[in-house]
mmCIF file of N, CA and C in Angstrom:
data_model
loop_
_atom_site.group_PDB
_atom_site.id
_atom_site.type_symbol
_atom_site.label_atom_id
_atom_site.label_comp_id
_atom_site.label_asym_id
_atom_site.label_seq_id
_atom_site.Cartn_x
_atom_site.Cartn_y
_atom_site.Cartn_z
ATOM 1 N N MET A 29 61.667 -128.776 71.014
ATOM 2 C CA MET A 29 62.320 -129.246 70.274
ATOM 3 C C MET A 29 62.811 -128.561 68.965
ATOM 4 N N ALA A 30 63.725 -127.873 68.871
ATOM 5 C CA ALA A 30 63.227 -126.563 67.381
ATOM 6 C C ALA A 30 63.210 -127.310 66.203
ATOM 7 N N ASP A 31 64.095 -126.807 65.320
ATOM 8 C CA ASP A 31 63.186 -126.865 63.879
ATOM 9 C C ASP A 31 62.769 -125.561 63.405
ATOM 10 N N PHE A 32 63.943 -125.223 62.143
ATOM 11 C CA PHE A 32 64.144 -123.875 61.364
ATOM 12 C C PHE A 32 64.083 -125.404 60.110
ATOM 13 N N GLN A 33 63.722 -123.820 58.913
ATOM 14 C CA GLN A 33 63.979 -123.901 57.371
ATOM 15 C C GLN A 33 65.026 -122.819 57.566
ATOM 16 N N VAL A 34 66.151 -122.950 56.959
ATOM 17 C CA VAL A 34 67.622 -123.206 56.526
ATOM 18 C C VAL A 34 67.804 -122.532 55.143
ATOM 19 N N VAL A 35 68.188 -121.686 54.374
ATOM 20 C CA VAL A 35 67.905 -121.129 53.155
ATOM 21 C C VAL A 35 69.628 -121.087 53.182
ATOM 22 N N VAL A 36 69.650 -122.020 52.682
ATOM 23 C CA VAL A 36 71.615 -121.824 52.128
ATOM 24 C C VAL A 36 71.889 -121.481 50.268
ATOM 25 N N ALA A 37 72.616 -120.394 50.503
ATOM 26 C CA ALA A 37 72.795 -119.378 48.846
ATOM 27 C C ALA A 37 74.507 -119.471 48.772
ATOM 28 N N ASP A 38 74.262 -120.426 47.262
ATOM 29 C CA ASP A 38 75.643 -121.000 46.861
ATOM 30 C C ASP A 38 76.595 -119.322 45.700
ATOM 31 N N PRO A 39 76.771 -118.783 46.705
ATOM 32 C CA PRO A 39 77.550 -117.372 45.507
ATOM 33 C C PRO A 39 78.055 -118.223 44.275
ATOM 34 N N ALA A 40 78.888 -118.662 44.660
ATOM 35 C CA ALA A 40 78.869 -120.235 43.164
ATOM 36 C C ALA A 40 78.556 -120.206 42.176
ATOM 37 N N GLU A 41 77.199 -120.360 42.276
ATOM 38 C CA GLU A 41 76.229 -120.402 41.501
ATOM 39 C C GLU A 41 75.111 -119.781 40.916
ATOM 40 N N GLY A 42 75.436 -118.198 41.893
ATOM 41 C CA GLY A 42 74.394 -117.576 42.691
ATOM 42 C C GLY A 42 72.555 -118.446 42.628
ATOM 43 N N ALA A 43 72.177 -119.518 43.180
ATOM 44 C CA ALA A 43 71.576 -120.457 43.767
ATOM 45 C C ALA A 43 71.363 -120.465 45.295
ATOM 46 N N THR A 44 70.083 -121.317 45.690
ATOM 47 C CA THR A 44 69.354 -120.737 46.930
ATOM 48 C C THR A 44 69.253 -122.340 47.053
ATOM 49 N N TYR A 45 68.780 -123.425 48.290
ATOM 50 C CA TYR A 45 68.141 -123.613 48.491
ATOM 51 C C TYR A 45 67.932 -123.440 50.005
ATOM 52 N N GLN A 46 66.058 -123.972 49.901
ATOM 53 C CA GLN A 46 65.328 -124.538 50.999
ATOM 54 C C GLN A 46 65.150 -125.859 51.684
ATOM 55 N N LEU A 47 65.599 -126.790 53.172
ATOM 56 C CA LEU A 47 66.004 -127.196 54.290
ATOM 57 C C LEU A 47 64.852 -126.870 54.963
ATOM 58 N N GLU A 48 64.133 -127.963 54.838
ATOM 59 C CA GLU A 48 63.774 -128.566 56.468
ATOM 60 C C GLU A 48 65.079 -128.985 57.418
ATOM 61 N N VAL A 49 65.106 -129.174 59.184
ATOM 62 C CA VAL A 49 66.490 -128.932 59.223
ATOM 63 C C VAL A 49 65.647 -129.477 60.958
ATOM 64 N N ASP A 50 65.736 -130.214 61.639
ATOM 65 C CA ASP A 50 65.214 -130.518 63.455
ATOM 66 C C ASP A 50 66.804 -131.355 63.703
ATOM 67 N N GLY A 51 66.499 -131.590 65.131
ATOM 68 C CA GLY A 51 67.017 -133.271 65.495
ATOM 69 C C GLY A 51 68.929 -132.096 66.688
ATOM 70 N N GLN A 52 69.005 -132.880 65.828
ATOM 71 C CA GLN A 52 70.138 -132.589 66.483
ATOM 72 C C GLN A 52 71.302 -131.014 65.181
ATOM 73 N N ASP A 53 71.204 -131.425 64.044
ATOM 74 C CA ASP A 53 71.069 -130.989 63.355
ATOM 75 C C ASP A 53 70.516 -129.710 63.398
ATOM 76 N N ALA A 54 69.280 -129.065 63.847
ATOM 77 C CA ALA A 54 68.939 -128.093 64.601
ATOM 78 C C ALA A 54 70.139 -127.103 65.026
ATOM 79 N N ASN A 55 70.008 -127.923 65.877
ATOM 80 C CA ASN A 55 71.000 -127.555 67.967
ATOM 81 C C ASN A 55 72.092 -127.146 67.320
ATOM 82 N N ARG A 56 72.806 -126.933 66.294
ATOM 83 C CA ARG A 56 74.152 -126.698 65.559
ATOM 84 C C ARG A 56 73.909 -124.988 65.525
ATOM 85 N N PHE A 57 72.878 -124.880 65.172
ATOM 86 C CA PHE A 57 73.124 -123.251 65.139
ATOM 87 C C PHE A 57 71.759 -122.036 66.609
ATOM 88 N N ILE A 58 70.868 -123.698 67.810
ATOM 89 C CA ILE A 58 71.137 -122.916 68.893
ATOM 90 C C ILE A 58 72.552 -121.878 69.536
ATOM 91 N N GLY A 59 72.682 -120.448 70.324
ATOM 92 C CA GLY A 59 72.774 -120.363 70.418
ATOM 93 C C GLY A 59 74.080 -119.012 69.502
ATOM 94 N N ARG A 60 74.160 -119.453 68.284
ATOM 95 C CA ARG A 60 75.158 -118.763 67.272
ATOM 96 C C ARG A 60 74.595 -118.062 66.770
ATOM 97 N N SER A 61 75.775 -116.338 66.270
ATOM 98 C CA SER A 61 74.081 -115.504 65.714
ATOM 99 C C SER A 61 75.063 -114.363 64.537
ATOM 100 N N ILE A 62 73.992 -114.122 63.957
ATOM 101 C CA ILE A 62 74.947 -114.037 62.482
ATOM 102 C C ILE A 62 76.375 -113.224 62.430
ATOM 103 N N GLY A 63 77.355 -113.507 61.548
ATOM 104 C CA GLY A 63 78.790 -113.275 61.095
ATOM 105 C C GLY A 63 79.349 -114.971 62.091
ATOM 106 N N GLU A 64 78.567 -115.603 62.384
ATOM 107 C CA GLU A 64 79.343 -116.515 63.499
ATOM 108 C C GLU A 64 79.189 -117.876 61.464
ATOM 109 N N GLU A 65 80.105 -118.944 61.573
ATOM 110 C CA GLU A 65 80.631 -120.064 60.783
ATOM 111 C C GLU A 65 79.603 -120.456 61.083
ATOM 112 N N VAL A 66 79.526 -122.210 60.706
ATOM 113 C CA VAL A 66 78.589 -123.059 61.370
ATOM 114 C C VAL A 66 79.330 -124.216 60.388
ATOM 115 N N GLU A 67 78.934 -125.633 60.985
ATOM 116 C CA GLU A 67 79.771 -126.906 59.382
ATOM 117 C C GLU A 67 78.193 -127.197 58.483
ATOM 118 N N GLY A 68 78.847 -127.458 57.823
ATOM 119 C CA GLY A 68 78.317 -127.920 56.768
ATOM 120 C C GLY A 68 76.492 -128.949 56.596
ATOM 121 N N GLY A 69 77.365 -130.029 57.393
ATOM 122 C CA GLY A 69 77.038 -130.671 57.722
ATOM 123 C C GLY A 69 75.684 -131.278 58.675
ATOM 124 N N ALA A 70 74.656 -129.817 58.730
ATOM 125 C CA ALA A 70 73.762 -129.560 59.613
ATOM 126 C C ALA A 70 72.871 -129.576 58.468
ATOM 127 N N VAL A 71 73.458 -129.456 57.105
ATOM 128 C CA VAL A 71 72.339 -129.325 56.165
ATOM 129 C C VAL A 71 72.541 -130.250 55.530
ATOM 130 N N GLY A 72 73.649 -130.759 55.388
ATOM 131 C CA GLY A 72 73.779 -132.580 55.192
ATOM 132 C C GLY A 72 75.022 -132.386 53.702
ATOM 133 N N LEU A 73 75.533 -130.960 53.993
ATOM 134 C CA LEU A 73 76.658 -130.136 52.507
ATOM 135 C C LEU A 73 78.237 -130.301 53.724
ATOM 136 N N ASP A 74 78.947 -131.750 54.206
ATOM 137 C CA ASP A 74 79.835 -132.850 54.559
ATOM 138 C C ASP A 74 80.922 -131.874 54.310
ATOM 139 N N GLY A 75 81.796 -130.690 54.617
ATOM 140 C CA GLY A 75 83.381 -130.395 54.921
ATOM 141 C C GLY A 75 83.064 -128.708 53.412
ATOM 142 N N ALA A 76 81.663 -128.695 54.673
ATOM 143 C CA ALA A 76 81.534 -127.019 53.426
ATOM 144 C C ALA A 76 81.220 -126.516 55.550
ATOM 145 N N THR A 77 81.639 -125.418 54.983
ATOM 146 C CA THR A 77 81.570 -124.164 55.720
ATOM 147 C C THR A 77 80.348 -123.354 55.894
ATOM 148 N N LEU A 78 79.870 -122.643 56.254
ATOM 149 C CA LEU A 78 78.333 -121.989 56.512
ATOM 150 C C LEU A 78 78.282 -121.022 57.307
ATOM 151 N N GLU A 79 78.432 -119.850 56.584
ATOM 152 C CA GLU A 79 78.082 -118.170 57.357
ATOM 153 C C GLU A 79 76.989 -118.128 57.730
ATOM 154 N N ILE A 80 76.212 -118.256 58.698
ATOM 155 C CA ILE A 80 75.189 -116.878 59.154
ATOM 156 C C ILE A 80 74.916 -115.592 58.822
ATOM 157 N N THR A 81 73.913 -114.782 57.009
ATOM 158 C CA THR A 81 73.902 -113.910 57.613
ATOM 159 C C THR A 81 72.397 -113.511 57.509
ATOM 160 N N GLY A 82 71.467 -113.930 59.114
ATOM 161 C CA GLY A 82 70.481 -113.821 59.069
ATOM 162 C C GLY A 82 69.198 -114.845 59.411
ATOM 163 N N GLY A 83 67.951 -113.987 59.902
ATOM 164 C CA GLY A 83 66.825 -114.384 60.175
ATOM 165 C C GLY A 83 66.093 -114.220 59.657
ATOM 166 N N SER A 84 64.537 -115.307 60.327
ATOM 167 C CA SER A 84 63.159 -114.490 60.835
ATOM 168 C C SER A 84 62.949 -115.093 62.312
ATOM 169 N N ASP A 85 62.300 -115.088 63.183
ATOM 170 C CA ASP A 85 61.577 -115.610 64.240
ATOM 171 C C ASP A 85 60.633 -115.953 63.318
ATOM 172 N N VAL A 86 58.822 -116.710 64.180
ATOM 173 C CA VAL A 86 57.503 -117.262 64.475
ATOM 174 C C VAL A 86 56.689 -115.840 63.946
ATOM 175 N N SER A 87 57.175 -114.897 63.736
ATOM 176 C CA SER A 87 56.347 -113.088 63.733
ATOM 177 C C SER A 87 56.418 -113.385 62.654
ATOM 178 N N GLY A 88 57.700 -114.018 61.537
ATOM 179 C CA GLY A 88 58.063 -112.522 60.764
ATOM 180 C C GLY A 88 59.087 -111.745 60.982
ATOM 181 N N ARG A 89 59.883 -111.470 62.218
ATOM 182 C CA ARG A 89 60.157 -110.012 62.552
ATOM 183 C C ARG A 89 61.258 -110.602 62.064
ATOM 184 N N PRO A 90 62.620 -109.140 61.327
ATOM 185 C CA PRO A 90 63.899 -109.969 60.935
ATOM 186 C C PRO A 90 64.713 -110.048 62.526
ATOM 187 N N MET A 91 65.707 -110.711 61.898
ATOM 188 C CA MET A 91 66.312 -110.789 63.370
ATOM 189 C C MET A 91 67.667 -109.372 62.998
ATOM 190 N N ARG A 92 68.067 -108.976 63.330
ATOM 191 C CA ARG A 92 68.822 -107.644 62.896
ATOM 192 C C ARG A 92 70.606 -108.088 63.758
ATOM 193 N N ALA A 93 72.017 -107.788 62.507
ATOM 194 C CA ALA A 93 72.921 -108.257 64.147
ATOM 195 C C ALA A 93 73.726 -107.289 64.774
ATOM 196 N N ASP A 94 72.907 -106.016 63.503
ATOM 197 C CA ASP A 94 73.386 -105.089 65.638
ATOM 198 C C ASP A 94 72.677 -104.989 66.568
ATOM 199 N N VAL A 95 71.597 -106.091 66.779
ATOM 200 C CA VAL A 95 70.498 -106.544 68.530
ATOM 201 C C VAL A 95 71.564 -107.752 68.547
ATOM 202 N N ARG A 96 71.755 -107.000 70.189
ATOM 203 C CA ARG A 96 72.371 -108.682 70.910
ATOM 204 C C ARG A 96 71.202 -108.992 71.993
ATOM 205 N N GLY A 97 71.349 -110.331 71.516
ATOM 206 C CA GLY A 97 70.492 -111.239 72.335
ATOM 207 C C GLY A 97 69.158 -112.368 70.925
ATOM 208 N N THR A 98 68.560 -112.617 72.288
ATOM 209 C CA THR A 98 67.587 -113.643 71.112
ATOM 210 C C THR A 98 65.796 -112.881 71.204
ATOM 211 N N GLU A 99 66.005 -111.537 72.589
ATOM 212 C CA GLU A 99 64.997 -110.908 72.574
ATOM 213 C C GLU A 99 64.675 -109.937 71.414
ATOM 214 N N THR A 100 63.007 -109.882 71.504
ATOM 215 C CA THR A 100 62.971 -109.168 70.145
ATOM 216 C C THR A 100 62.715 -107.372 71.261
ATOM 217 N N LYS A 101 62.966 -106.354 69.996
ATOM 218 C CA LYS A 101 63.365 -105.454 70.900
ATOM 219 C C LYS A 101 62.442 -104.167 69.960
ATOM 220 N N ALA A 102 62.183 -102.885 70.201
ATOM 221 C CA ALA A 102 61.856 -101.930 69.484
ATOM 222 C C ALA A 102 63.006 -101.384 68.923
ATOM 223 N N VAL A 103 63.702 -100.686 68.452
ATOM 224 C CA VAL A 103 64.957 -100.021 67.675
ATOM 225 C C VAL A 103 64.285 -99.536 66.979
ATOM 226 N N LEU A 104 64.761 -97.522 67.224
ATOM 227 C CA LEU A 104 64.803 -96.701 66.564
ATOM 228 C C LEU A 104 65.946 -96.962 64.332
ATOM 229 N N LEU A 105 64.469 -97.099 63.155
ATOM 230 C CA LEU A 105 65.619 -97.831 62.739
ATOM 231 C C LEU A 105 65.129 -96.190 61.096
ATOM 232 N N THR A 106 66.382 -95.983 60.721
ATOM 233 C CA THR A 106 66.450 -95.582 60.206
ATOM 234 C C THR A 106 66.834 -96.172 58.506
ATOM 235 N N GLY A 107 66.711 -96.884 58.572
ATOM 236 C CA GLY A 107 67.274 -97.731 57.063
ATOM 237 C C GLY A 107 67.589 -99.172 57.597
ATOM 238 N N GLY A 108 68.059 -100.352 56.211
ATOM 239 C CA GLY A 108 67.878 -101.271 56.824
ATOM 240 C C GLY A 108 67.782 -102.432 57.248
ATOM 241 N N THR A 109 68.236 -103.375 57.182
ATOM 242 C CA THR A 109 66.727 -105.283 58.193
ATOM 243 C C THR A 109 65.981 -104.431 58.440
ATOM 244 N N GLY A 110 65.090 -104.374 58.425
ATOM 245 C CA GLY A 110 64.006 -104.693 58.877
ATOM 246 C C GLY A 110 63.203 -103.432 58.675
ATOM 247 N N TYR A 111 63.522 -102.387 57.876
ATOM 248 C CA TYR A 111 62.858 -100.942 57.333
ATOM 249 C C TYR A 111 63.055 -100.316 56.401
ATOM 250 N N ASN A 112 62.412 -100.426 55.854
ATOM 251 C CA ASN A 112 63.304 -99.405 54.343
ATOM 252 C C ASN A 112 62.331 -97.946 54.158
ATOM 253 N N PRO A 113 63.213 -97.061 54.607
ATOM 254 C CA PRO A 113 62.396 -95.888 54.527
ATOM 255 C C PRO A 113 61.224 -95.350 52.623
ATOM 256 N N THR A 114 60.623 -93.673 53.096
ATOM 257 C CA THR A 114 60.572 -93.581 51.261
ATOM 258 C C THR A 114 61.002 -92.784 51.984
ATOM 259 N N ARG A 115 61.452 -91.292 52.273
ATOM 260 C CA ARG A 115 61.669 -90.132 52.183
ATOM 261 C C ARG A 115 63.420 -90.455 52.874
ATOM 262 N N ASP A 116 64.017 -89.444 52.646
ATOM 263 C CA ASP A 116 65.246 -88.673 53.631
ATOM 264 C C ASP A 116 64.693 -88.402 54.510
ATOM 265 N N GLY A 117 65.877 -89.078 55.732
ATOM 266 C CA GLY A 117 65.287 -88.621 57.018
ATOM 267 C C GLY A 117 63.956 -89.252 57.468
ATOM 268 N N GLU A 118 63.733 -89.985 57.078
ATOM 269 C CA GLU A 118 62.683 -90.680 57.214
ATOM 270 C C GLU A 118 63.268 -92.221 58.944
ATOM 271 N N ARG A 119 62.251 -92.063 60.149
ATOM 272 C CA ARG A 119 62.841 -92.737 60.891
ATOM 273 C C ARG A 119 61.788 -93.196 61.261
ATOM 274 N N ARG A 120 61.754 -94.758 62.122
ATOM 275 C CA ARG A 120 60.687 -95.425 62.347
ATOM 276 C C ARG A 120 61.476 -96.083 63.519
ATOM 277 N N ARG A 121 60.733 -96.991 64.701
ATOM 278 C CA ARG A 121 60.554 -97.206 65.573
ATOM 279 C C ARG A 121 60.039 -98.821 65.198
ATOM 280 N N VAL A 122 60.378 -99.790 65.110
ATOM 281 C CA VAL A 122 60.279 -100.716 64.859
ATOM 282 C C VAL A 122 61.079 -102.817 65.137
ATOM 283 N N THR A 123 60.038 -103.572 65.781
ATOM 284 C CA THR A 123 59.870 -104.359 66.165
ATOM 285 C C THR A 123 60.335 -105.105 65.742
ATOM 286 N N VAL A 124 62.117 -105.563 66.396
ATOM 287 C CA VAL A 124 63.000 -106.462 65.310
ATOM 288 C C VAL A 124 63.830 -107.490 66.319
ATOM 289 N N ARG A 125 64.082 -109.113 66.165
ATOM 290 C CA ARG A 125 64.563 -109.317 67.161
ATOM 291 C C ARG A 125 66.756 -109.849 66.491
ATOM 292 N N GLY A 126 66.650 -109.928 67.390
ATOM 293 C CA GLY A 126 68.096 -110.079 68.105
ATOM 294 C C GLY A 126 68.996 -110.850 67.097
ATOM 295 N N ALA A 127 69.769 -111.079 66.984
ATOM 296 C CA ALA A 127 71.077 -111.488 66.543
ATOM 297 C C ALA A 127 71.561 -113.247 67.092
ATOM 298 N N GLU A 128 71.421 -113.509 67.261
ATOM 299 C CA GLU A 128 71.294 -115.353 68.057
ATOM 300 C C GLU A 128 70.040 -115.874 67.783
ATOM 301 N N VAL A 129 69.959 -116.415 67.146
ATOM 302 C CA VAL A 129 69.497 -117.741 67.125
ATOM 303 C C VAL A 129 68.763 -118.424 68.513
ATOM 304 N N SER A 130 67.964 -118.488 68.569
ATOM 305 C CA SER A 130 66.571 -119.340 69.687
ATOM 306 C C SER A 130 65.446 -120.718 69.128
ATOM 307 N N ASP A 131 64.914 -120.560 70.263
ATOM 308 C CA ASP A 131 63.515 -121.288 70.011
ATOM 309 C C ASP A 131 62.683 -120.488 68.695
ATOM 310 N N GLU A 132 62.805 -119.547 69.128
ATOM 311 C CA GLU A 132 61.831 -118.366 68.606
ATOM 312 C C GLU A 132 62.350 -118.580 67.358
ATOM 313 N N THR A 133 63.734 -118.669 65.901
ATOM 314 C CA THR A 133 63.735 -118.675 65.258
ATOM 315 C C THR A 133 63.176 -119.619 63.968
ATOM 316 N N ARG A 134 62.693 -118.511 63.746
ATOM 317 C CA ARG A 134 62.020 -120.525 62.557
ATOM 318 C C ARG A 134 62.870 -120.285 60.682
ATOM 319 N N GLN A 135 63.308 -118.973 60.130
ATOM 320 C CA GLN A 135 64.158 -119.233 59.204
ATOM 321 C C GLN A 135 65.147 -118.677 59.456
ATOM 322 N N ILE A 136 66.444 -119.213 58.344
ATOM 323 C CA ILE A 136 67.886 -118.570 58.824
ATOM 324 C C ILE A 136 68.778 -118.989 57.516
ATOM 325 N N ASN A 137 69.418 -117.332 57.612
ATOM 326 C CA ASN A 137 69.271 -117.683 56.517
ATOM 327 C C ASN A 137 71.554 -118.530 56.404
ATOM 328 N N VAL A 138 71.460 -118.531 55.259
ATOM 329 C CA VAL A 138 72.676 -118.716 54.893
ATOM 330 C C VAL A 138 74.162 -118.677 53.939
ATOM 331 N N GLU A 139 74.776 -118.633 53.752
ATOM 332 C CA GLU A 139 75.709 -118.381 52.381
ATOM 333 C C GLU A 139 77.464 -119.556 52.699
ATOM 334 N N ILE A 140 77.705 -119.800 51.797
ATOM 335 C CA ILE A 140 78.251 -120.926 52.353
ATOM 336 C C ILE A 140 80.186 -120.290 51.220
ATOM 337 N N THR A 141 80.444 -120.597 52.195
ATOM 338 C CA THR A 141 81.945 -119.682 52.243
ATOM 339 C C THR A 141 83.151 -120.832 52.222
ATOM 340 N N ASP A 142 82.902 -121.939 52.585
ATOM 341 C CA ASP A 142 83.646 -122.733 51.523
ATOM 342 C C ASP A 142 82.918 -124.821 51.865
ATOM 343 N N ASP A 143 82.739 -124.220 49.847
ATOM 344 C CA ASP A 143 82.089 -125.526 49.726
ATOM 345 C C ASP A 143 83.032 -126.660 50.258
ATOM 346 N N GLY A 144 84.543 -127.346 50.452
ATOM 347 C CA GLY A 144 84.823 -128.154 50.580
ATOM 348 C C GLY A 144 85.156 -129.070 49.905
ATOM 349 N N GLY A 145 84.698 -129.144 48.259
ATOM 350 C CA GLY A 145 84.548 -129.663 47.426
ATOM 351 C C GLY A 145 83.594 -130.584 47.047
ATOM 352 N N VAL A 146 83.091 -130.271 47.254
ATOM 353 C CA VAL A 146 81.203 -131.059 47.233
ATOM 354 C C VAL A 146 80.362 -130.160 46.419
ATOM 355 N N ASP A 147 79.365 -131.241 45.718
ATOM 356 C CA ASP A 147 79.154 -130.510 45.042
ATOM 357 C C ASP A 147 77.281 -130.294 45.287
ATOM 358 N N VAL A 148 77.544 -129.099 45.085
ATOM 359 C CA VAL A 148 75.849 -128.710 46.442
ATOM 360 C C VAL A 148 75.159 -128.457 45.132
ATOM 361 N N ALA A 149 74.891 -128.254 44.483
ATOM 362 C CA ALA A 149 73.936 -128.267 43.196
ATOM 363 C C ALA A 149 73.233 -129.157 43.483
ATOM 364 N N ALA A 150 74.772 -131.195 43.141
ATOM 365 C CA ALA A 150 73.592 -132.396 43.325
ATOM 366 C C ALA A 150 73.367 -132.725 44.615
ATOM 367 N N THR A 151 74.877 -131.876 45.464
ATOM 368 C CA THR A 151 74.235 -132.720 46.988
ATOM 369 C C THR A 151 71.945 -131.714 48.047
ATOM 370 N N LEU A 152 72.148 -130.628 47.078
ATOM 371 C CA LEU A 152 71.229 -129.676 47.821
ATOM 372 C C LEU A 152 70.229 -129.952 46.217
ATOM 373 N N GLY A 153 70.460 -130.087 45.566
ATOM 374 C CA GLY A 153 69.066 -129.347 44.638
ATOM 375 C C GLY A 153 68.437 -130.493 44.197
ATOM 376 N N ASP A 154 67.154 -129.924 43.616
ATOM 377 C CA ASP A 154 65.662 -130.044 44.012
ATOM 378 C C ASP A 154 65.694 -131.807 42.690
ATOM 379 N N ASP A 155 64.993 -132.610 42.584
ATOM 380 C CA ASP A 155 64.879 -134.178 41.461
ATOM 381 C C ASP A 155 63.445 -132.920 40.805
ATOM 382 N N GLU A 156 63.826 -132.287 41.040
ATOM 383 C CA GLU A 156 62.599 -132.282 39.445
ATOM 384 C C GLU A 156 62.771 -132.105 38.717
#
């Protein structure tokens, strides 16, 4: 059974919320790719729409939108997600995870695209 840590970004407030998702709610993310939309009910935001923007696997490898599938791949990168070059023209072969969410995914980053009239801060905010 899959379980994820979902990091929800609220661009309207400039805040992020971290949630543990498992069971049926986690299954809503399986098979989805970066850029796809998911119903907000998976994280307790009924009526909201979330867009998957990235994530990482159990080893900490980042997901890349330009790598298809769920497997890890060694790709030659000049920058972007997974590699930050220190000089102009520098390239490096880096192992990254594909864009599709699988059982190997540990963290999923999502952004609220439509809040559906839900008070995000009251629903997801900490009670501390």
